[in-house]
PDB file of C-alpha atoms in Angstrom:
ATOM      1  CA  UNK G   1       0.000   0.000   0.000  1.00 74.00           C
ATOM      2  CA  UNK G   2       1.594   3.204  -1.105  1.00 81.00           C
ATOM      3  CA  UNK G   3       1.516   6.523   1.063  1.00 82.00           C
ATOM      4  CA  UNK G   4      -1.118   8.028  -0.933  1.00 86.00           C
ATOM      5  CA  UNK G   5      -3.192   5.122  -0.581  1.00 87.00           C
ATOM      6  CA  UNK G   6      -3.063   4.914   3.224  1.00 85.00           C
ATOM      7  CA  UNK G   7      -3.623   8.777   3.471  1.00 89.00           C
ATOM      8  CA  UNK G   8      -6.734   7.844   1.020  1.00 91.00           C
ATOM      9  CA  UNK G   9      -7.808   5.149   3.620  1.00 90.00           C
ATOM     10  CA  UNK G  10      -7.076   8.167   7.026  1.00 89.00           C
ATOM     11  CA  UNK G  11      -9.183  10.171   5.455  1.00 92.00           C
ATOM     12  CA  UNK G  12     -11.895   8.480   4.914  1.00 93.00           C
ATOM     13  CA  UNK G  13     -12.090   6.796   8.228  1.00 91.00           C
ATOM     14  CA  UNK G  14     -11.766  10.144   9.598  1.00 93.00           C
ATOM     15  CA  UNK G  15     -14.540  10.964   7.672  1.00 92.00           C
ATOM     16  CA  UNK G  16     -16.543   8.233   8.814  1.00 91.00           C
ATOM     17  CA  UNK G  17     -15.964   9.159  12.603  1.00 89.00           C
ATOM     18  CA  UNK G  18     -16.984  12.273  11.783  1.00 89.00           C
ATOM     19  CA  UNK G  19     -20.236  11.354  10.805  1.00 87.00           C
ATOM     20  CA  UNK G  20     -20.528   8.674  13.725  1.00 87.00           C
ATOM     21  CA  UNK G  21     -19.122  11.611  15.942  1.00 89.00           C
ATOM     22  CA  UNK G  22     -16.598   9.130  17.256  1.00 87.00           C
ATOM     23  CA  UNK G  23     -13.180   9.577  17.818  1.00 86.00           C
ATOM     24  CA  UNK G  24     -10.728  12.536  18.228  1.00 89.00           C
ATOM     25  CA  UNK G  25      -9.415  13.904  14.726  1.00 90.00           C
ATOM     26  CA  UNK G  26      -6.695  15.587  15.891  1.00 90.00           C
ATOM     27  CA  UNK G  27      -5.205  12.457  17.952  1.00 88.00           C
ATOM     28  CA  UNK G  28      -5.275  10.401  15.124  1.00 88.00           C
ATOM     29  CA  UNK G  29      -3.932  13.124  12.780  1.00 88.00           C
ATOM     30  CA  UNK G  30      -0.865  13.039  15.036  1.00 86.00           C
ATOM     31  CA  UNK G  31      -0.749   9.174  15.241  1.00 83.00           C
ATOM     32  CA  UNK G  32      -0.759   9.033  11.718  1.00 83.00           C
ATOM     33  CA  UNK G  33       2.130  11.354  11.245  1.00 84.00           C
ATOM     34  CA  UNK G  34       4.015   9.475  13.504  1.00 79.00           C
ATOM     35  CA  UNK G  35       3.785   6.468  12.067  1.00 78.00           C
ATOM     36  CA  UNK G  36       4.309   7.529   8.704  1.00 80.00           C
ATOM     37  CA  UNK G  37       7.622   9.212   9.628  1.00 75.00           C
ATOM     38  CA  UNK G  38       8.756   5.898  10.994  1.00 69.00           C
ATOM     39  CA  UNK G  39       7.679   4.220   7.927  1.00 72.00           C
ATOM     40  CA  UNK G  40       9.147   6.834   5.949  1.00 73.00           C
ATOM     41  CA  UNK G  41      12.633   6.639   7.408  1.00 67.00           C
ATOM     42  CA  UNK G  42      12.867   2.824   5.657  1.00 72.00           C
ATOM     43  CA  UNK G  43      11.981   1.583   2.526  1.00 75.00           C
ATOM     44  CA  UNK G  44      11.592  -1.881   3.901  1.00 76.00           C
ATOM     45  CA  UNK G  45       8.786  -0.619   5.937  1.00 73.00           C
ATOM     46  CA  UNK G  46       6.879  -0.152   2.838  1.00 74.00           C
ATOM     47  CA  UNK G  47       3.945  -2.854   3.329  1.00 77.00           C
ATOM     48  CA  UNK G  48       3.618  -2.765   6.855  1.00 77.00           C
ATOM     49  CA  UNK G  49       1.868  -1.603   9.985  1.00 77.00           C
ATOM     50  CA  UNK G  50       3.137  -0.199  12.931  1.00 73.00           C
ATOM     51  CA  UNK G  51       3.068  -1.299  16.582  1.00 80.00           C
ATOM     52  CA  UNK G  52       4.003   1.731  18.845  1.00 80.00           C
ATOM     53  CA  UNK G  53       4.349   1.403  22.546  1.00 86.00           C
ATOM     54  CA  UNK G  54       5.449   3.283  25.220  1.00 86.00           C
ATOM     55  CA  UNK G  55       8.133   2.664  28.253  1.00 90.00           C
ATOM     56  CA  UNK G  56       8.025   4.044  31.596  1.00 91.00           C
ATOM     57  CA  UNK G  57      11.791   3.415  31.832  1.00 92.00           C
ATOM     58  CA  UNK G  58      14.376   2.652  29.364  1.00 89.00           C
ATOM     59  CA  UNK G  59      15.247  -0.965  31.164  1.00 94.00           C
ATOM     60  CA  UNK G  60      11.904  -2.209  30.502  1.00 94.00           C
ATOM     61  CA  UNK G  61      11.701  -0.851  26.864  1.00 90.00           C
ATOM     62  CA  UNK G  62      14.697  -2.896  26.497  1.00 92.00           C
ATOM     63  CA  UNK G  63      13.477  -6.151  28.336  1.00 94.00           C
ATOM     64  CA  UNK G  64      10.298  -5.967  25.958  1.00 94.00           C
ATOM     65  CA  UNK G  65      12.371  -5.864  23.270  1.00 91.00           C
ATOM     66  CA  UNK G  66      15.133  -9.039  24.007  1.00 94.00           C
ATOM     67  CA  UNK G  67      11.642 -10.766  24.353  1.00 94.00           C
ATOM     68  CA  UNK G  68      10.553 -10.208  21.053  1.00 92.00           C
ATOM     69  CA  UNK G  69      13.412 -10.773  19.480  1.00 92.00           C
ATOM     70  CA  UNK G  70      13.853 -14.069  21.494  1.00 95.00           C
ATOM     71  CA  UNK G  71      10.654 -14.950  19.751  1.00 94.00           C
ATOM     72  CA  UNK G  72      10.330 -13.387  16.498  1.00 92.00           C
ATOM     73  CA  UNK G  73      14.206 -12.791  15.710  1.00 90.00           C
ATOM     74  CA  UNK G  74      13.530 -11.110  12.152  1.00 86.00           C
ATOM     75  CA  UNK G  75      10.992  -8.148  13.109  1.00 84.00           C
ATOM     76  CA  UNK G  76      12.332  -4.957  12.832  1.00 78.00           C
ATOM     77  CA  UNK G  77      12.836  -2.558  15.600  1.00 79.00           C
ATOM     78  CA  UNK G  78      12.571   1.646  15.274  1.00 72.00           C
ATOM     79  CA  UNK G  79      13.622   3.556  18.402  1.00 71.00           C
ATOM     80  CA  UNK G  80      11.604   6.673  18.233  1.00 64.00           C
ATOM     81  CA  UNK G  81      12.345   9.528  20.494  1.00 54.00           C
TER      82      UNK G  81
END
């Protein structure tokens, strides 16, 4: 799915939860950016969909992620700020 085609696909669900009155548009504006800037930053990230999460401390963001690995040692990792 190219960029253009997933800001196609936003903005129509924003439109949707617009209609339904659902949702807040300017949180998921934001959310959007951010993941697109992490997609953006790798063209292997082309066809996929991000996970984010967030640490309260830096040791457990790095336990979390020597368990995934352990498990799934191929996935790719992006250390946002």
């Amino acid at each position: 799915m190219t960029l253009r085609d997933r800001c196609r696909e936003f903005l129509s669900q924003q439109r949707q939860n617009g209609i339904m009155r659902v949702g807040d548009p300017v949180k998921d504006l934001m959310d959007f950016v951010e993941t697109e800037k992490g997609r953006s930053a790798d063209r292997s990230l082309e066809n996929t969909k991000a996970l984010v999460l967030y640490f309260s401390t830096e040791q457990d963001r790095e336990g979390f992620l020597a368990l995934v690995h352990e498990v799934k040692p191929n996935m790719i990792t992006k250390r946002m700020p």
